[in-house]
PDB file of C-alpha atoms in Angstrom:
ATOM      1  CA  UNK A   1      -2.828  33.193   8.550  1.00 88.00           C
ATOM      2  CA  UNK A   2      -2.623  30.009   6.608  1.00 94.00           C
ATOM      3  CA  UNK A   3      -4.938  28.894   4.528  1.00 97.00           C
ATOM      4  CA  UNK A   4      -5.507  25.057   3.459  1.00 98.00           C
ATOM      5  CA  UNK A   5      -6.946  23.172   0.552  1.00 98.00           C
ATOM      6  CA  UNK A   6      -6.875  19.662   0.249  1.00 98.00           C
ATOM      7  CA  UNK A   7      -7.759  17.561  -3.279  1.00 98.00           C
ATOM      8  CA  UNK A   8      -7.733  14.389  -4.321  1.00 98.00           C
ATOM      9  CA  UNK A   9     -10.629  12.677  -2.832  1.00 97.00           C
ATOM     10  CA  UNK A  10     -13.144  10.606  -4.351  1.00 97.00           C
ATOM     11  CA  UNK A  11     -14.836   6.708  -4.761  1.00 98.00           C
ATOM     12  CA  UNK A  12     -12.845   3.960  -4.897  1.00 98.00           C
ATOM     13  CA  UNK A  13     -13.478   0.274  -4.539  1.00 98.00           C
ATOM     14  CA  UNK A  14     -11.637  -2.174  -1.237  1.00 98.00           C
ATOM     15  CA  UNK A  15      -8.316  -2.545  -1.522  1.00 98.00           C
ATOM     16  CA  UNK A  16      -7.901   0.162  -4.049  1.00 98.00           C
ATOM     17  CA  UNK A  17      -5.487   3.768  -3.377  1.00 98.00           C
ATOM     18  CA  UNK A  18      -5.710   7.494  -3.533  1.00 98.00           C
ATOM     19  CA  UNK A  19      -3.569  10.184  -2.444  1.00 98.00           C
ATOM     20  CA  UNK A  20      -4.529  13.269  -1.020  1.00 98.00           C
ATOM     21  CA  UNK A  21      -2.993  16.368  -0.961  1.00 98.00           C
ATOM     22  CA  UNK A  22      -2.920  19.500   0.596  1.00 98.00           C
ATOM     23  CA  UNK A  23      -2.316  22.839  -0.783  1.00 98.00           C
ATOM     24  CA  UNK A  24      -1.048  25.945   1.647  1.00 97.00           C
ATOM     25  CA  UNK A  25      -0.832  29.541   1.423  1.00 95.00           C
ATOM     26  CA  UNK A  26      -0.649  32.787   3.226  1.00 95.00           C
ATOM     27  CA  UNK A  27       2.256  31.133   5.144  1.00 92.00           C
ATOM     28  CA  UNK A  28       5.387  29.455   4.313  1.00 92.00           C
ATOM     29  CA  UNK A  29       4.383  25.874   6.062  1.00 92.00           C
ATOM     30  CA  UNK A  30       8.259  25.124   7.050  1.00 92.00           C
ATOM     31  CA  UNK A  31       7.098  26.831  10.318  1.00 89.00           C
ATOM     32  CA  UNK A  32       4.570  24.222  10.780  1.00 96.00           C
ATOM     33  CA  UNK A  33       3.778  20.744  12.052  1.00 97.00           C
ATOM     34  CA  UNK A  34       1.037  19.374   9.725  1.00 98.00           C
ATOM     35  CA  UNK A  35      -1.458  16.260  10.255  1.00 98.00           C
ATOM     36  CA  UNK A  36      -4.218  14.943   8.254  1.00 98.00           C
ATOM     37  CA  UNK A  37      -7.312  13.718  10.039  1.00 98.00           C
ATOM     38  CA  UNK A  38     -10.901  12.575   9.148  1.00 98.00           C
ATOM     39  CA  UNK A  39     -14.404  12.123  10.148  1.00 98.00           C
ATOM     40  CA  UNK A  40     -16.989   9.764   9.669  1.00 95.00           C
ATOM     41  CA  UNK A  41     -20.846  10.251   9.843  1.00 89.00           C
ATOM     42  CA  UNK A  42     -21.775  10.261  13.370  1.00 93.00           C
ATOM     43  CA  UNK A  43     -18.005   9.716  15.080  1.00 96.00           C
ATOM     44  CA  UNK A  44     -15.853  11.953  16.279  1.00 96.00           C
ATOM     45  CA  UNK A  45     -13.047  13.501  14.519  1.00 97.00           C
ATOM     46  CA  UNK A  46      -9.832  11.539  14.766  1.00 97.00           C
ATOM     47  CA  UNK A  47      -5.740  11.988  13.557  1.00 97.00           C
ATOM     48  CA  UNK A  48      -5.043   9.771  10.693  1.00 98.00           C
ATOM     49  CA  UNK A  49      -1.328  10.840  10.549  1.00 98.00           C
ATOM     50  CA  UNK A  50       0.781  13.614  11.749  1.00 98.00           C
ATOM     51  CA  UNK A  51       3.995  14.920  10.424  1.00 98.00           C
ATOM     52  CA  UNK A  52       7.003  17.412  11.974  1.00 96.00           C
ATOM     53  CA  UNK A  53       7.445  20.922  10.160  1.00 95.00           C
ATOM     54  CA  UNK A  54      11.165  19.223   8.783  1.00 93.00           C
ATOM     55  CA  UNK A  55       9.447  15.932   7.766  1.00 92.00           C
ATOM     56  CA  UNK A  56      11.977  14.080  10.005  1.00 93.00           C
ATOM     57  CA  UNK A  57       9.145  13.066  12.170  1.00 96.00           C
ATOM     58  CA  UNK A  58       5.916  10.557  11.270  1.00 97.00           C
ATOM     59  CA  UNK A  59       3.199   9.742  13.539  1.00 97.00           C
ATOM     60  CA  UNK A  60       0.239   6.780  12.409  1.00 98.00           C
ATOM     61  CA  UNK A  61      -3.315   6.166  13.811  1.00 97.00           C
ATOM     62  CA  UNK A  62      -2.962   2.142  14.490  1.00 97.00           C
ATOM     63  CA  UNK A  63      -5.239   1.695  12.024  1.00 96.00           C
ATOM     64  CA  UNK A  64      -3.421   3.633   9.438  1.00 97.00           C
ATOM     65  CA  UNK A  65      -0.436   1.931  10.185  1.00 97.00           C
ATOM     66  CA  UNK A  66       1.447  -0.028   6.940  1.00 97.00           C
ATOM     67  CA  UNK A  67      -1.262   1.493   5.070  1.00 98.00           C
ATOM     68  CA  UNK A  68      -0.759   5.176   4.424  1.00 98.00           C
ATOM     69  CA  UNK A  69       2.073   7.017   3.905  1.00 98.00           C
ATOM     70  CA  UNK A  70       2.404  11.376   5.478  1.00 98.00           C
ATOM     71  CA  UNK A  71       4.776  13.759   3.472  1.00 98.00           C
ATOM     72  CA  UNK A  72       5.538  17.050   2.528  1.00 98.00           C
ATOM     73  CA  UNK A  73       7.325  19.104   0.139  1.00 97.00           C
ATOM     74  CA  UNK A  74       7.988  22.611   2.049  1.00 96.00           C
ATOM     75  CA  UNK A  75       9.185  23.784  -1.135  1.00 96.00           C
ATOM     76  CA  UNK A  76       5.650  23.344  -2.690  1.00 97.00           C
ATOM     77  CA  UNK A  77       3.868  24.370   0.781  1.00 97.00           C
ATOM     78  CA  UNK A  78       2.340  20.984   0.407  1.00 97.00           C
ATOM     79  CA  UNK A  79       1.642  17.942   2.222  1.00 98.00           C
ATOM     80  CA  UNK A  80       0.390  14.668   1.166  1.00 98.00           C
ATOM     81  CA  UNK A  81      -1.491  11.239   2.092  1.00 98.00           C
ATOM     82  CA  UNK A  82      -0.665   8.361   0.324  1.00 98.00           C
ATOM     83  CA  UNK A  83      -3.707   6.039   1.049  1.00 98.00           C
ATOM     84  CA  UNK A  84      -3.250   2.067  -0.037  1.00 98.00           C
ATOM     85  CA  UNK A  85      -5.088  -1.506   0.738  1.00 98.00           C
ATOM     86  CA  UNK A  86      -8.160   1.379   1.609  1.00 98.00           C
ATOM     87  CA  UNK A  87     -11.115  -0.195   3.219  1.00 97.00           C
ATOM     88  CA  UNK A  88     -14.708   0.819   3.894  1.00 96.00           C
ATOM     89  CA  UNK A  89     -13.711   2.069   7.511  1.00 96.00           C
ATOM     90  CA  UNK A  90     -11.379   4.694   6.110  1.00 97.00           C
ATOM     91  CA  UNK A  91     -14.548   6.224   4.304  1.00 97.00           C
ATOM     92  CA  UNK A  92     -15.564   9.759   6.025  1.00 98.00           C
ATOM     93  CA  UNK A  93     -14.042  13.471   5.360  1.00 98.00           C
ATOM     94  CA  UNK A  94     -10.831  14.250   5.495  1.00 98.00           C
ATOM     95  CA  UNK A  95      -8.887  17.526   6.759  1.00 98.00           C
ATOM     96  CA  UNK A  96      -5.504  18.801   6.457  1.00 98.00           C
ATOM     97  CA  UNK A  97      -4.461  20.855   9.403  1.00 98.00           C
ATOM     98  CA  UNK A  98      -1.318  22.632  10.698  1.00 98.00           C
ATOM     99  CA  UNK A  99      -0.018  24.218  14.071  1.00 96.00           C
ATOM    100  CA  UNK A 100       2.820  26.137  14.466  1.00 94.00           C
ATOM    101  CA  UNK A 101       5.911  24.692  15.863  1.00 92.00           C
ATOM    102  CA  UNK A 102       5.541  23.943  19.932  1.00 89.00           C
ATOM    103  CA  UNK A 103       1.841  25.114  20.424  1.00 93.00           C
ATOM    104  CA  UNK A 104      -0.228  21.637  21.684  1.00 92.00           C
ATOM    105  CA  UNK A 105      -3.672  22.257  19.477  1.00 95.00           C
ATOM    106  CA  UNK A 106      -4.390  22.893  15.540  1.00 96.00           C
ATOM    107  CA  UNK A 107      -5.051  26.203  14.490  1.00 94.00           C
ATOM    108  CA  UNK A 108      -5.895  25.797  11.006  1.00 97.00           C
ATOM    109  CA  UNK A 109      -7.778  23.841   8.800  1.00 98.00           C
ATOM    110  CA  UNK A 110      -9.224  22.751   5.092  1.00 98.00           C
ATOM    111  CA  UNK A 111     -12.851  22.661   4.236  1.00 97.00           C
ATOM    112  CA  UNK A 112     -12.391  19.021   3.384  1.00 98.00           C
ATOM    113  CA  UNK A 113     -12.179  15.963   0.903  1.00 98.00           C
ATOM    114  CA  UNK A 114     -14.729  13.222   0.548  1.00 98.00           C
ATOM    115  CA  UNK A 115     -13.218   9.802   1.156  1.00 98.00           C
ATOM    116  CA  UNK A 116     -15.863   6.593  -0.110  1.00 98.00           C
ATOM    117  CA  UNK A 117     -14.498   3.148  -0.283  1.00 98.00           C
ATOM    118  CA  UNK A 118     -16.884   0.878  -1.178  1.00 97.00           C
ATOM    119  CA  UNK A 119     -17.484  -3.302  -0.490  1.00 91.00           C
TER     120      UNK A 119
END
């Protein structure tokens, strides 16, 4: 069982940054491919970025793209989100998650930080 924790969220003005981060345990995550995603009142759930359980591999939502920045530090059993140039449309929840190596879905997952950009 792994258990998740992300921190770092909060309210910050257009154009400003933050950088989330996500705390595991129960598990080494080197086993694990790890993603961040987020949800805004009344849409659907959707991947922000996803990262390989080496690090060797990045994937960005287009609209994420040149703007955030995935990593992780397997020796910390942590993960990270480097959010810049942040704009009202990235506002909404956001959750770390993790799947182990070769399985297609996302077993586990945070409780959640609050992300508020405002105008």
């Amino acid at each position: 069982q792994v258990r998740l924790v992300e921190s770092g969220g909060g309210l910050v003005q257009t154009g400003g940054s933050l950088r989330l981060s996500c705390a595991a345990s129960g598990r080494a995550i080197i086993g694990y491919d790890m993603a961040w995603f987020r949800q805004a009142p009344g849409k659907e759930r959707e991947l922000v970025a996803g990262i390989t359980w080496s690090g060797s591999g990045t994937d960005y939502a287009d609209s994420t793209k040149g703007r955030f920045t995935i990593s992780r530090d397997n020796s910390k059993n942590s993960m990270y989100l480097r959010m810049n140039s942040l704009k009202p449309d990235d506002t909404g929840v956001y959750y770390c998650a993790a799947k182990e190596i070769g399985r297609r879905n996302f077993d586990y997952w945070g409780q959640g930080t609050q992300v508020t950009v405002s105008s």
